[in-house]
Amino acid sequence: MGPPLFAAAFLGAVYGLPLVRIAKNRLVVGEPVYALDGLGALPGFGPEIEAVAGLVLGAVLLARIGRTRIGVGAATVLLALALALLMLALGSTAGDLLAGEPPAARAGLASGAWTALLLLAGGLAHLARRMAVPGLGGALAAAFLGFVALAGSTGTLGSLSLAIEFAARKDAVGEALVRHLLLSGSAVLLAVGGAVLLSLWRRGQGLVEVLVGGIQVVPAVALLGALVAVASGLLRAVPALREAGLGALGPVPAVIGIAAYLLLPLWRGLALALAAPDPATLDAAEALGLPPRTILFQVRLPIGAGILLGALRVACVQGIGLATLGALVGAGGLGGIVFDGMAQFAPDLILLGAIPIVALSLVVERTLSLAEDRWRGTPA
């Protein structure tokens, strides 16, 4: 997306779409509120929004005509200021709209606000890449999270419905986040072990490929349901397992089901990594009298480490997403918040669970991508 198109999309989102919706309670959609409603009579929807638009236009102009790092850096600063000012404007306007309303009333972000925020975040990511400063993207993300935390602690964003949902479930969200990480992390570790064992069965690699590939075509919900049924039958046949604390519902079937889906990328990545060294390198290692174990750990794995990191990146991101479905079999995690919101028809509660999942996926993907690029010796 070029700078002119970016500016047009942003202005269209801010001035053409509703920024906030005011509702009588958390379960109804509510009435839309636009930036031009009242022609600036509402605090936050007057000078502040115009200032945000001006900052964005200035950033677009600098990004278009400024080819130097200074010009791109100045554009980055302007977009960051626009993002912060937009958040403050939305928070203050939500508070003013709720003044005099009953306690159950909610002011939630509408399509225009979400679109504008996503455009600003994408623009900052693009400019950070153009700056080519190591760690700049992560620093900007950390600064934004710190700003949101500071604004939330001062109550500036406290009137937004998403902030109200978070305040009511702060402890539950923290527990769900930890459980989600445990579910996905355990599944990745189990899948790594399974991929290593499957790779050792050299004569059956064709059958292994059919099995791990066939799992991918099975719907995740169906696989989890089948695992619950199998676990129930196993517990009836072996009551000692139930006495040991195992159950048909909970984290066990969820971890096994998630790990089954992660076998394919890890198994393929391991196979490609072991085959990465060229035959001449392996012949030279054997000519030096190196034993197979030494060749594996000092030749094959170091050369194929970049491929392994790529496979691990795919598996980790996939595991974080699939762990959401673990809530369907009683495993908990952030998926529980998402499905609670769906059951209650509460969009903000759905977002309260979905946003951390997306954030975790992005952080893990970016972290492992940087590690992969560094190992391969390519610029991040």
Coordinates of C-alpha atoms in Angstrom, one line a residue:
M1 CA 0.0 0.0 0.0
G2 CA 1.5 3.3 -1.1
P3 CA 1.5 6.4 1.0
P4 CA -1.4 8.1 -0.9
L5 CA -3.5 5.0 -0.6
F6 CA -2.6 4.7 3.1
A7 CA -3.7 8.2 3.8
A8 CA -6.9 7.8 1.9
A9 CA -7.7 4.6 3.8
F10 CA -7.0 6.2 7.1
L11 CA -9.1 9.3 6.5
G12 CA -11.9 7.1 5.1
A13 CA -11.8 5.0 8.3
V14 CA -11.7 7.9 10.7
Y15 CA -14.3 10.1 9.0
G16 CA -16.4 7.6 7.0
L17 CA -16.8 4.8 9.6
P18 CA -18.1 5.0 13.2
L19 CA -15.4 5.3 15.8
V20 CA -17.4 4.4 18.9
R21 CA -20.7 2.6 19.6
I22 CA -22.7 3.5 22.7
A23 CA -25.0 0.7 23.9
K24 CA -27.4 0.2 26.8
N25 CA -25.6 -2.9 27.9
R26 CA -22.7 -5.2 26.9
L27 CA -24.9 -7.5 24.8
V28 CA -26.4 -5.1 22.2
V29 CA -24.6 -3.6 19.3
G30 CA -25.4 0.0 20.2
E31 CA -25.7 3.3 18.2
P32 CA -22.7 4.4 16.1
V33 CA -20.9 7.7 16.9
Y34 CA -18.9 9.3 14.0
A35 CA -16.0 11.7 14.2
L36 CA -18.1 14.5 12.6
D37 CA -21.1 14.0 14.9
G38 CA -21.7 17.4 16.6
L39 CA -19.0 19.0 14.4
G40 CA -16.5 18.9 17.2
A41 CA -18.9 19.5 20.1
L42 CA -17.9 16.2 21.6
P43 CA -14.5 16.2 23.4
G44 CA -12.1 13.9 21.5
F45 CA -14.0 14.1 18.3
G46 CA -13.0 17.6 17.4
P47 CA -9.4 19.0 17.6
E48 CA -7.9 15.7 18.7
I49 CA -9.2 13.8 15.7
E50 CA -8.1 16.6 13.4
A51 CA -4.7 16.6 15.0
V52 CA -4.5 12.8 14.5
A53 CA -5.3 13.3 10.8
G54 CA -2.7 16.0 10.5
L55 CA 0.0 13.8 12.0
V56 CA -0.8 11.0 9.7
L57 CA -0.8 13.3 6.6
G58 CA 2.6 14.7 7.8
A59 CA 4.0 11.2 8.2
V60 CA 2.8 10.2 4.8
L61 CA 4.4 13.2 3.2
L62 CA 7.7 12.6 5.0
A63 CA 7.6 8.9 4.0
R64 CA 7.0 9.8 0.4
I65 CA 9.5 12.6 -0.1
G66 CA 12.1 11.7 2.6
R67 CA 14.3 8.9 1.4
T68 CA 16.9 9.3 4.1
R69 CA 16.8 7.6 7.5
I70 CA 16.0 11.0 9.1
G71 CA 12.9 11.4 7.0
V72 CA 11.7 7.9 7.7
G73 CA 12.5 8.3 11.4
A74 CA 10.5 11.6 11.6
A75 CA 7.6 9.8 9.8
T76 CA 7.8 7.0 12.4
V77 CA 7.6 9.5 15.3
L78 CA 4.6 11.3 13.8
L79 CA 2.7 8.0 13.3
A80 CA 3.5 6.9 16.9
L81 CA 2.2 10.2 18.1
A82 CA -0.9 9.8 16.0
L83 CA -1.5 6.3 17.5
A84 CA -1.2 7.6 21.0
L85 CA -3.4 10.6 20.5
L86 CA -6.1 8.5 18.8
M87 CA -6.1 6.2 21.8
L88 CA -6.5 9.1 24.2
A89 CA -9.2 10.7 22.1
L90 CA -11.2 7.4 22.0
G91 CA -10.9 6.9 25.7
S92 CA -11.9 10.5 26.7
T93 CA -14.8 10.5 24.3
A94 CA -16.0 7.1 25.6
G95 CA -16.1 8.6 29.1
D96 CA -18.0 11.7 28.0
L97 CA -20.5 9.6 26.1
L98 CA -21.2 7.5 29.2
A99 CA -21.7 10.5 31.5
G100 CA -25.2 10.3 32.9
E101 CA -25.8 6.9 31.5
P102 CA -26.8 3.9 33.6
P103 CA -24.0 1.6 35.0
A104 CA -24.8 -1.1 32.4
A105 CA -24.1 1.2 29.5
R106 CA -21.1 0.5 27.3
A107 CA -19.0 2.5 24.9
G108 CA -17.1 0.2 22.6
L109 CA -14.7 0.7 19.7
A110 CA -16.4 0.6 16.3
S111 CA -15.2 -0.4 12.9
G112 CA -13.6 2.9 12.1
A113 CA -11.5 2.9 15.3
W114 CA -10.3 -0.7 14.7
T115 CA -9.5 0.0 11.1
A116 CA -7.5 3.2 12.0
L117 CA -5.6 1.5 14.7
L118 CA -4.7 -1.4 12.5
L119 CA -3.6 0.9 9.7
L120 CA -1.4 2.9 12.1
A121 CA 0.1 -0.3 13.6
G122 CA 0.8 -1.6 10.1
G123 CA 2.3 1.7 9.0
L124 CA 4.7 1.7 12.0
A125 CA 5.8 -1.8 11.2
H126 CA 6.5 -0.9 7.6
L127 CA 8.5 2.2 8.7
A128 CA 10.4 0.3 11.3
R129 CA 11.4 -2.2 8.6
R130 CA 12.5 0.7 6.3
M131 CA 14.6 2.1 9.1
A132 CA 16.5 -1.2 9.3
V133 CA 17.4 -0.6 13.0
P134 CA 17.7 -3.9 14.9
G135 CA 15.0 -4.2 17.5
L136 CA 13.1 -1.1 16.5
G137 CA 9.9 -2.9 15.8
G138 CA 10.0 -4.6 19.2
A139 CA 10.8 -1.4 20.9
L140 CA 7.8 0.3 19.3
A141 CA 5.6 -2.5 20.3
A142 CA 6.8 -2.4 23.9
A143 CA 6.4 1.4 24.0
F144 CA 2.8 1.0 22.8
L145 CA 2.0 -1.6 25.4
G146 CA 3.6 0.6 28.1
F147 CA 1.5 3.6 26.9
V148 CA -1.7 1.5 27.0
A149 CA -0.8 0.3 30.5
L150 CA -0.1 3.8 31.7
A151 CA -3.2 5.2 30.2
G152 CA -5.2 2.4 31.6
S153 CA -3.8 2.9 35.1
T154 CA -4.7 6.6 35.0
G155 CA -8.3 5.8 33.9
T156 CA -8.0 7.4 30.5
L157 CA -9.1 4.3 28.8
G158 CA -11.2 3.0 31.6
S159 CA -14.5 3.9 30.0
L160 CA -14.0 1.7 27.0
S161 CA -16.0 -1.5 27.1
L162 CA -13.0 -3.7 26.5
A163 CA -11.2 -2.1 29.4
I164 CA -14.3 -2.6 31.6
E165 CA -14.3 -6.3 30.7
F166 CA -10.6 -6.6 31.5
A167 CA -11.0 -4.9 34.8
A168 CA -13.8 -7.4 35.8
R169 CA -11.8 -10.4 34.7
K170 CA -8.2 -9.3 35.3
D171 CA -7.2 -12.3 37.4
A172 CA -9.0 -14.8 35.2
V173 CA -7.3 -13.4 32.1
G174 CA -3.9 -13.8 33.8
E175 CA -4.6 -17.4 34.8
A176 CA -6.0 -18.2 31.3
L177 CA -2.8 -16.7 29.7
V178 CA -0.5 -18.9 31.8
R179 CA -2.6 -22.0 31.2
H180 CA -2.7 -21.3 27.4
L181 CA 1.1 -21.0 27.4
L182 CA 1.4 -24.3 29.3
L183 CA -1.0 -26.1 26.9
S184 CA 0.8 -24.9 23.8
G185 CA 4.3 -25.4 25.2
S186 CA 3.5 -28.9 26.4
A187 CA 2.1 -29.8 23.0
V188 CA 5.2 -28.5 21.3
L189 CA 7.5 -30.4 23.6
L190 CA 5.5 -33.6 23.1
A191 CA 5.5 -33.1 19.3
V192 CA 9.2 -32.6 19.2
G193 CA 9.7 -35.9 21.0
G194 CA 7.3 -37.6 18.7
A195 CA 9.0 -36.2 15.6
V196 CA 12.4 -37.4 16.8
L197 CA 11.1 -40.9 17.4
L198 CA 9.3 -41.0 14.1
S199 CA 12.5 -39.9 12.3
L200 CA 14.4 -42.8 13.9
W201 CA 12.1 -45.3 12.0
R202 CA 13.9 -45.1 8.8
R203 CA 12.2 -48.0 7.0
G204 CA 8.7 -46.6 7.7
Q205 CA 9.1 -43.0 6.6
G206 CA 6.6 -43.5 3.9
L207 CA 4.0 -44.7 6.3
V208 CA 4.9 -41.9 8.8
E209 CA 4.3 -39.3 6.1
V210 CA 0.9 -40.7 5.4
L211 CA 0.0 -40.7 9.0
V212 CA 1.2 -37.2 10.0
G213 CA -0.2 -35.8 6.7
G214 CA -3.5 -37.5 7.3
I215 CA -4.0 -36.0 10.7
Q216 CA -4.0 -32.5 9.0
V217 CA -7.2 -33.3 7.1
V218 CA -9.1 -34.3 10.3
P219 CA -11.0 -31.3 11.8
A220 CA -9.5 -30.3 15.1
V221 CA -12.8 -30.4 17.0
A222 CA -13.5 -33.9 15.7
L223 CA -10.0 -35.1 16.7
L224 CA -10.4 -33.7 20.2
G225 CA -13.8 -35.3 20.5
A226 CA -12.4 -38.7 19.4
L227 CA -9.5 -38.4 22.0
V228 CA -12.1 -37.7 24.7
A229 CA -14.0 -40.8 23.7
V230 CA -10.8 -42.9 23.6
A231 CA -9.7 -41.5 27.0
S232 CA -13.1 -42.4 28.5
G233 CA -12.9 -45.9 27.3
L234 CA -9.3 -46.2 28.6
L235 CA -10.3 -44.9 32.0
R236 CA -13.2 -47.4 32.2
A237 CA -10.8 -50.3 31.3
V238 CA -8.0 -49.1 33.6
P239 CA -9.6 -47.5 36.7
A240 CA -6.1 -47.0 38.2
L241 CA -5.6 -44.2 35.7
R242 CA -8.5 -42.3 37.1
E243 CA -7.2 -42.7 40.6
A244 CA -3.8 -41.3 39.4
G245 CA -5.6 -38.1 38.5
L246 CA -6.2 -38.5 34.8
G247 CA -9.5 -37.6 33.2
A248 CA -11.3 -37.8 29.9
L249 CA -11.6 -34.1 29.9
G250 CA -8.9 -31.6 30.7
P251 CA -5.4 -30.8 29.5
V252 CA -4.4 -34.4 28.6
P253 CA -6.6 -34.9 25.5
A254 CA -6.0 -31.3 24.5
V255 CA -2.2 -31.6 24.6
I256 CA -2.2 -34.9 22.7
G257 CA -4.5 -33.5 20.0
I258 CA -2.5 -30.3 19.5
A259 CA 0.8 -32.3 19.4
A260 CA -0.7 -34.6 16.7
Y261 CA -1.2 -31.6 14.5
L262 CA 2.3 -30.3 15.1
L263 CA 4.0 -33.5 14.1
L264 CA 4.0 -32.7 10.4
P265 CA 6.0 -29.5 10.4
L266 CA 8.4 -30.7 13.0
W267 CA 9.0 -34.1 11.3
R268 CA 9.5 -32.5 7.9
G269 CA 11.7 -29.9 9.3
L270 CA 13.9 -32.5 11.1
A271 CA 14.2 -34.5 7.9
L272 CA 15.2 -31.5 5.8
A273 CA 17.6 -30.4 8.5
L274 CA 19.4 -33.7 8.6
A275 CA 19.6 -33.8 4.8
A276 CA 20.9 -30.2 4.6
P277 CA 24.7 -30.9 4.5
D278 CA 26.0 -31.6 1.0
P279 CA 27.5 -35.1 0.4
A280 CA 31.0 -33.7 0.1
T281 CA 30.9 -32.3 3.6
L282 CA 29.6 -35.6 5.0
D283 CA 32.3 -37.5 3.1
A284 CA 35.0 -35.2 4.5
A285 CA 33.7 -35.8 8.0
E286 CA 33.7 -39.5 7.6
A287 CA 37.2 -39.4 6.1
L288 CA 38.4 -37.6 9.2
G289 CA 37.2 -40.6 11.2
L290 CA 34.3 -38.8 13.0
P291 CA 31.8 -41.2 14.5
P292 CA 28.1 -41.0 13.4
R293 CA 27.1 -39.3 16.7
T294 CA 29.7 -36.6 16.3
I295 CA 28.7 -36.1 12.6
L296 CA 25.1 -35.7 13.8
F297 CA 25.7 -33.1 16.5
Q298 CA 28.6 -31.2 15.0
V299 CA 27.8 -31.3 11.3
R300 CA 24.2 -32.2 10.4
L301 CA 22.4 -30.4 13.2
P302 CA 24.4 -27.1 13.1
I303 CA 24.1 -26.9 9.3
G304 CA 20.4 -27.6 9.4
A305 CA 19.6 -25.5 12.5
G306 CA 18.1 -22.8 10.5
I307 CA 15.6 -25.2 9.0
L308 CA 14.8 -26.6 12.5
L309 CA 14.1 -23.1 13.8
G310 CA 11.8 -22.5 10.9
A311 CA 9.9 -25.7 11.6
L312 CA 9.8 -24.9 15.3
R313 CA 8.4 -21.4 14.5
V314 CA 5.6 -22.9 12.5
A315 CA 4.8 -25.4 15.2
C316 CA 4.8 -22.8 18.0
V317 CA 2.5 -20.4 16.2
Q318 CA 0.2 -23.3 15.2
G319 CA 0.2 -24.6 18.8
I320 CA -0.8 -21.3 20.2
G321 CA -3.8 -21.1 17.8
L322 CA -4.9 -24.7 18.4
A323 CA -4.7 -24.3 22.1
T324 CA -7.7 -22.1 21.8
L325 CA -9.8 -25.2 21.0
G326 CA -8.6 -26.9 24.2
A327 CA -11.3 -25.1 26.1
L328 CA -13.8 -27.3 24.3
V329 CA -12.5 -30.3 26.2
G330 CA -12.1 -28.5 29.6
A331 CA -8.5 -27.6 29.2
G332 CA -9.0 -23.9 29.9
G333 CA -6.8 -21.3 28.5
L334 CA -7.7 -18.1 26.6
G335 CA -10.1 -20.1 24.5
G336 CA -12.4 -20.4 27.5
I337 CA -12.8 -16.6 27.5
V338 CA -13.4 -16.6 23.8
F339 CA -16.1 -19.2 24.0
D340 CA -17.7 -17.6 27.0
G341 CA -18.0 -14.4 25.0
M342 CA -19.5 -16.3 22.1
A343 CA -22.0 -18.0 24.4
Q344 CA -23.0 -14.6 25.9
F345 CA -23.0 -12.8 22.6
A346 CA -20.5 -10.4 24.1
P347 CA -18.1 -9.1 21.4
D348 CA -15.7 -7.4 23.9
L349 CA -15.4 -10.6 25.9
I350 CA -14.5 -12.4 22.7
L351 CA -11.8 -9.8 22.0
L352 CA -10.5 -10.0 25.5
G353 CA -9.5 -13.6 24.8
A354 CA -8.6 -13.3 21.2
I355 CA -6.3 -10.3 21.4
P356 CA -3.8 -12.0 23.7
I357 CA -3.8 -15.1 21.4
V358 CA -2.9 -12.9 18.4
A359 CA -0.3 -11.0 20.4
L360 CA 1.3 -14.2 21.6
S361 CA 1.4 -15.6 18.1
L362 CA 3.0 -12.4 16.7
V363 CA 5.6 -12.3 19.5
V364 CA 6.6 -15.9 19.1
E365 CA 6.7 -15.7 15.3
R366 CA 8.9 -12.6 15.3
T367 CA 11.2 -13.9 18.0
L368 CA 11.9 -17.2 16.3
S369 CA 12.1 -15.5 12.9
L370 CA 14.9 -13.3 14.2
A371 CA 16.7 -16.3 15.7
E372 CA 16.3 -18.1 12.3
D373 CA 17.6 -15.2 10.3
R374 CA 20.5 -14.7 12.7
W375 CA 21.5 -18.4 12.5
R376 CA 21.3 -18.3 8.7
G377 CA 23.3 -15.1 8.6
T378 CA 20.6 -13.0 6.8
P379 CA 19.5 -9.5 7.9
A380 CA 16.5 -9.4 10.1

